Amino acid sequence: MTRLDFEMEVKKVLREKGITQAELSKLLGIKPSYCSDIIRGNRNGGDVKKKMMKFLGIKEVLWLN
């Protein structure tokens, strides 16, 4: 799976749930820029990425690398 695939999946789920990236970052307790970097694949994110995927209902096995 590519970084672009992950980004597209996250954005699709955000649209479906009616949540913005800014709202997601608040829910996760992180800065919007850090949230964006994780989604775009510029940062690994570690546990924050896992928390994001759990919140959004995205299967971890496909995206953690």
CSV table of N, CA, C and O in Angstrom, one decimal:
chain,number,residue,atom,x,y,z
A,1,MET,N,0.8,-1.2,0.0
A,1,MET,CA,0.0,0.0,0.0
A,1,MET,C,0.9,1.2,0.0
A,1,MET,O,1.9,1.3,0.7
A,2,THR,N,0.5,2.2,-0.8
A,2,THR,CA,1.3,3.4,-0.9
A,2,THR,C,0.8,4.5,0.1
A,2,THR,O,-0.3,4.4,0.6
A,3,ARG,N,1.6,5.5,0.3
A,3,ARG,CA,1.2,6.7,1.1
A,3,ARG,C,0.0,7.3,0.5
A,3,ARG,O,-0.9,7.7,1.3
A,4,LEU,N,-0.1,7.4,-0.8
A,4,LEU,CA,-1.2,8.1,-1.4
A,4,LEU,C,-2.5,7.3,-1.2
A,4,LEU,O,-3.6,7.8,-0.9
A,5,ASP,N,-2.4,5.9,-1.2
A,5,ASP,CA,-3.6,5.1,-0.9
A,5,ASP,C,-4.1,5.4,0.5
A,5,ASP,O,-5.3,5.5,0.7
A,6,PHE,N,-3.2,5.5,1.5
A,6,PHE,CA,-3.6,5.7,2.8
A,6,PHE,C,-4.2,7.1,2.9
A,6,PHE,O,-5.3,7.3,3.5
A,7,GLU,N,-3.6,8.1,2.3
A,7,GLU,CA,-4.2,9.5,2.3
A,7,GLU,C,-5.6,9.5,1.7
A,7,GLU,O,-6.5,10.1,2.3
A,8,MET,N,-5.8,8.8,0.6
A,8,MET,CA,-7.1,8.8,0.0
A,8,MET,C,-8.1,8.1,0.9
A,8,MET,O,-9.3,8.5,0.9
A,9,GLU,N,-7.7,7.0,1.5
A,9,GLU,CA,-8.6,6.2,2.4
A,9,GLU,C,-9.1,7.1,3.6
A,9,GLU,O,-10.2,7.2,3.9
A,10,VAL,N,-8.1,7.8,4.2
A,10,VAL,CA,-8.4,8.6,5.4
A,10,VAL,C,-9.4,9.7,4.9
A,10,VAL,O,-10.4,10.0,5.6
A,11,LYS,N,-9.1,10.4,3.8
A,11,LYS,CA,-9.9,11.5,3.4
A,11,LYS,C,-11.3,11.0,3.0
A,11,LYS,O,-12.3,11.7,3.3
A,12,LYS,N,-11.4,9.8,2.4
A,12,LYS,CA,-12.7,9.2,2.1
A,12,LYS,C,-13.5,9.0,3.4
A,12,LYS,O,-14.7,9.4,3.5
A,13,VAL,N,-12.9,8.4,4.4
A,13,VAL,CA,-13.6,8.1,5.7
A,13,VAL,C,-14.0,9.4,6.4
A,13,VAL,O,-15.1,9.5,6.9
A,14,LEU,N,-13.1,10.4,6.3
A,14,LEU,CA,-13.4,11.7,6.9
A,14,LEU,C,-14.7,12.3,6.3
A,14,LEU,O,-15.6,12.8,6.9
A,15,ARG,N,-14.8,12.2,4.9
A,15,ARG,CA,-15.9,12.8,4.2
A,15,ARG,C,-17.2,12.0,4.6
A,15,ARG,O,-18.2,12.6,4.9
A,16,GLU,N,-17.1,10.7,4.7
A,16,GLU,CA,-18.2,9.8,5.0
A,16,GLU,C,-18.7,10.1,6.4
A,16,GLU,O,-19.9,10.1,6.7
A,17,LYS,N,-17.8,10.4,7.4
A,17,LYS,CA,-18.2,10.7,8.7
A,17,LYS,C,-18.5,12.2,9.0
A,17,LYS,O,-19.0,12.6,10.0
A,18,GLY,N,-18.3,13.0,7.9
A,18,GLY,CA,-18.5,14.5,8.1
A,18,GLY,C,-17.6,15.2,9.0
A,18,GLY,O,-18.0,16.1,9.7
A,19,ILE,N,-16.3,14.7,9.1
A,19,ILE,CA,-15.3,15.3,10.0
A,19,ILE,C,-14.2,15.9,9.1
A,19,ILE,O,-13.8,15.4,8.1
A,20,THR,N,-13.8,17.1,9.6
A,20,THR,CA,-12.6,17.7,8.9
A,20,THR,C,-11.3,17.2,9.5
A,20,THR,O,-11.3,16.7,10.6
A,21,GLN,N,-10.2,17.4,8.8
A,21,GLN,CA,-8.9,17.1,9.4
A,21,GLN,C,-8.6,17.9,10.7
A,21,GLN,O,-8.1,17.4,11.6
A,22,ALA,N,-9.1,19.1,10.7
A,22,ALA,CA,-8.9,20.0,11.9
A,22,ALA,C,-9.6,19.4,13.1
A,22,ALA,O,-9.1,19.3,14.2
A,23,GLU,N,-10.9,18.9,12.8
A,23,GLU,CA,-11.6,18.3,13.9
A,23,GLU,C,-11.0,17.0,14.3
A,23,GLU,O,-10.9,16.7,15.5
A,24,LEU,N,-10.5,16.2,13.4
A,24,LEU,CA,-9.8,15.0,13.7
A,24,LEU,C,-8.6,15.3,14.6
A,24,LEU,O,-8.3,14.6,15.6
A,25,SER,N,-7.8,16.3,14.2
A,25,SER,CA,-6.6,16.6,15.0
A,25,SER,C,-7.0,17.0,16.5
A,25,SER,O,-6.3,16.6,17.4
A,26,LYS,N,-8.1,17.7,16.6
A,26,LYS,CA,-8.6,18.1,18.0
A,26,LYS,C,-9.0,16.8,18.8
A,26,LYS,O,-8.6,16.7,19.9
A,27,LEU,N,-9.7,15.9,18.1
A,27,LEU,CA,-10.1,14.7,18.8
A,27,LEU,C,-8.9,13.8,19.2
A,27,LEU,O,-9.0,13.1,20.2
A,28,LEU,N,-7.8,13.9,18.4
A,28,LEU,CA,-6.6,13.1,18.7
A,28,LEU,C,-5.7,13.8,19.7
A,28,LEU,O,-4.7,13.2,20.1
A,29,GLY,N,-5.9,15.1,19.9
A,29,GLY,CA,-5.1,15.9,20.8
A,29,GLY,C,-3.7,16.2,20.2
A,29,GLY,O,-2.7,16.3,20.9
A,30,ILE,N,-3.7,16.5,18.8
A,30,ILE,CA,-2.5,16.8,18.2
A,30,ILE,C,-2.7,18.1,17.3
A,30,ILE,O,-3.8,18.5,17.1
A,31,LYS,N,-1.6,18.7,16.9
A,31,LYS,CA,-1.7,19.8,16.0
A,31,LYS,C,-2.1,19.5,14.6
A,31,LYS,O,-1.8,18.4,14.1
A,32,PRO,N,-2.9,20.3,14.0
A,32,PRO,CA,-3.4,20.0,12.6
A,32,PRO,C,-2.3,19.7,11.6
A,32,PRO,O,-2.4,18.9,10.8
A,33,SER,N,-1.1,20.4,11.8
A,33,SER,CA,0.0,20.2,10.8
A,33,SER,C,0.5,18.8,11.0
A,33,SER,O,0.9,18.1,10.0
A,34,TYR,N,0.6,18.3,12.3
A,34,TYR,CA,1.1,16.9,12.5
A,34,TYR,C,0.1,15.9,12.0
A,34,TYR,O,0.5,14.9,11.4
A,35,CYS,N,-1.2,16.2,12.2
A,35,CYS,CA,-2.2,15.3,11.6
A,35,CYS,C,-2.1,15.2,10.1
A,35,CYS,O,-2.1,14.1,9.6
A,36,SER,N,-1.9,16.3,9.5
A,36,SER,CA,-1.7,16.3,8.0
A,36,SER,C,-0.5,15.6,7.6
A,36,SER,O,-0.5,14.8,6.6
A,37,ASP,N,0.6,15.7,8.3
A,37,ASP,CA,1.8,15.0,8.0
A,37,ASP,C,1.7,13.5,8.1
A,37,ASP,O,2.2,12.8,7.2
A,38,ILE,N,0.9,13.1,9.1
A,38,ILE,CA,0.7,11.6,9.2
A,38,ILE,C,-0.2,11.1,8.1
A,38,ILE,O,0.1,10.1,7.4
A,39,ILE,N,-1.2,11.9,7.8
A,39,ILE,CA,-2.1,11.5,6.7
A,39,ILE,C,-1.4,11.4,5.3
A,39,ILE,O,-1.6,10.5,4.5
A,40,ARG,N,-0.6,12.4,5.1
A,40,ARG,CA,0.2,12.5,3.8
A,40,ARG,C,1.4,11.6,3.7
A,40,ARG,O,2.0,11.5,2.7
A,41,GLY,N,1.7,11.0,4.8
A,41,GLY,CA,2.9,10.1,4.8
A,41,GLY,C,4.2,10.7,5.0
A,41,GLY,O,5.2,10.1,4.8
A,42,ASN,N,4.2,12.0,5.5
A,42,ASN,CA,5.5,12.7,5.7
A,42,ASN,C,6.1,12.3,7.1
A,42,ASN,O,7.2,12.6,7.3
A,43,ARG,N,5.2,11.8,8.0
A,43,ARG,CA,5.7,11.3,9.3
A,43,ARG,C,5.0,10.0,9.6
A,43,ARG,O,3.9,9.7,9.1
A,44,ASN,N,5.7,9.2,10.3
A,44,ASN,CA,5.2,7.9,10.7
A,44,ASN,C,4.0,7.9,11.6
A,44,ASN,O,3.0,7.3,11.3
A,45,GLY,N,4.1,8.7,12.6
A,45,GLY,CA,3.0,8.9,13.5
A,45,GLY,C,2.9,7.9,14.6
A,45,GLY,O,2.3,8.1,15.7
A,46,GLY,N,3.4,6.7,14.4
A,46,GLY,CA,3.4,5.6,15.5
A,46,GLY,C,2.1,5.4,16.1
A,46,GLY,O,1.1,5.0,15.4
A,47,ASP,N,2.0,5.6,17.4
A,47,ASP,CA,0.8,5.3,18.2
A,47,ASP,C,-0.4,6.3,17.8
A,47,ASP,O,-1.5,5.9,17.8
A,48,VAL,N,0.0,7.5,17.3
A,48,VAL,CA,-1.0,8.4,16.9
A,48,VAL,C,-1.7,7.9,15.7
A,48,VAL,O,-2.9,8.0,15.5
A,49,LYS,N,-0.9,7.4,14.7
A,49,LYS,CA,-1.5,6.8,13.5
A,49,LYS,C,-2.4,5.7,13.8
A,49,LYS,O,-3.5,5.5,13.3
A,50,LYS,N,-2.0,4.8,14.8
A,50,LYS,CA,-2.9,3.7,15.2
A,50,LYS,C,-4.2,4.2,15.8
A,50,LYS,O,-5.2,3.7,15.5
A,51,LYS,N,-4.1,5.2,16.6
A,51,LYS,CA,-5.3,5.8,17.3
A,51,LYS,C,-6.2,6.4,16.2
A,51,LYS,O,-7.4,6.3,16.3
A,52,MET,N,-5.6,7.1,15.2
A,52,MET,CA,-6.3,7.7,14.1
A,52,MET,C,-7.1,6.6,13.3
A,52,MET,O,-8.3,6.7,13.1
A,53,MET,N,-6.4,5.5,13.0
A,53,MET,CA,-7.0,4.4,12.2
A,53,MET,C,-8.1,3.8,13.0
A,53,MET,O,-9.2,3.4,12.5
A,54,LYS,N,-7.9,3.6,14.3
A,54,LYS,CA,-9.0,3.0,15.2
A,54,LYS,C,-10.2,3.9,15.2
A,54,LYS,O,-11.3,3.4,15.0
A,55,PHE,N,-10.0,5.2,15.4
A,55,PHE,CA,-11.1,6.1,15.4
A,55,PHE,C,-11.9,6.1,14.1
A,55,PHE,O,-13.1,6.2,14.1
A,56,LEU,N,-11.1,6.0,13.0
A,56,LEU,CA,-11.8,6.1,11.7
A,56,LEU,C,-12.3,4.7,11.2
A,56,LEU,O,-13.0,4.7,10.2
A,57,GLY,N,-11.9,3.7,11.9
A,57,GLY,CA,-12.4,2.3,11.5
A,57,GLY,C,-11.6,1.8,10.3
A,57,GLY,O,-12.1,1.0,9.6
A,58,ILE,N,-10.3,2.2,10.2
A,58,ILE,CA,-9.5,1.7,9.1
A,58,ILE,C,-8.7,0.5,9.6
A,58,ILE,O,-8.1,0.6,10.7
A,59,LYS,N,-8.6,-0.6,8.9
A,59,LYS,CA,-7.9,-1.7,9.3
A,59,LYS,C,-6.4,-1.5,9.4
A,59,LYS,O,-5.8,-1.1,8.4
A,60,GLU,N,-5.8,-1.7,10.5
A,60,GLU,CA,-4.4,-1.4,10.7
A,60,GLU,C,-3.5,-2.3,9.9
A,60,GLU,O,-2.5,-1.8,9.4
A,61,VAL,N,-3.8,-3.5,9.7
A,61,VAL,CA,-2.9,-4.4,9.0
A,61,VAL,C,-2.6,-3.9,7.6
A,61,VAL,O,-1.5,-4.2,7.1
A,62,LEU,N,-3.4,-3.2,7.0
A,62,LEU,CA,-3.2,-2.7,5.6
A,62,LEU,C,-2.2,-1.6,5.5
A,62,LEU,O,-1.6,-1.3,4.5
A,63,TRP,N,-2.1,-0.8,6.6
A,63,TRP,CA,-1.5,0.5,6.5
A,63,TRP,C,-0.2,0.7,7.3
A,63,TRP,O,0.5,1.7,7.1
A,64,LEU,N,0.0,-0.1,8.3
A,64,LEU,CA,1.2,0.1,9.1
A,64,LEU,C,2.4,-0.5,8.5
A,64,LEU,O,2.4,-1.7,8.1
A,65,ASN,N,3.4,0.3,8.3
A,65,ASN,CA,4.6,-0.2,7.7
A,65,ASN,C,5.8,0.5,8.2
A,65,ASN,O,5.7,1.5,8.8
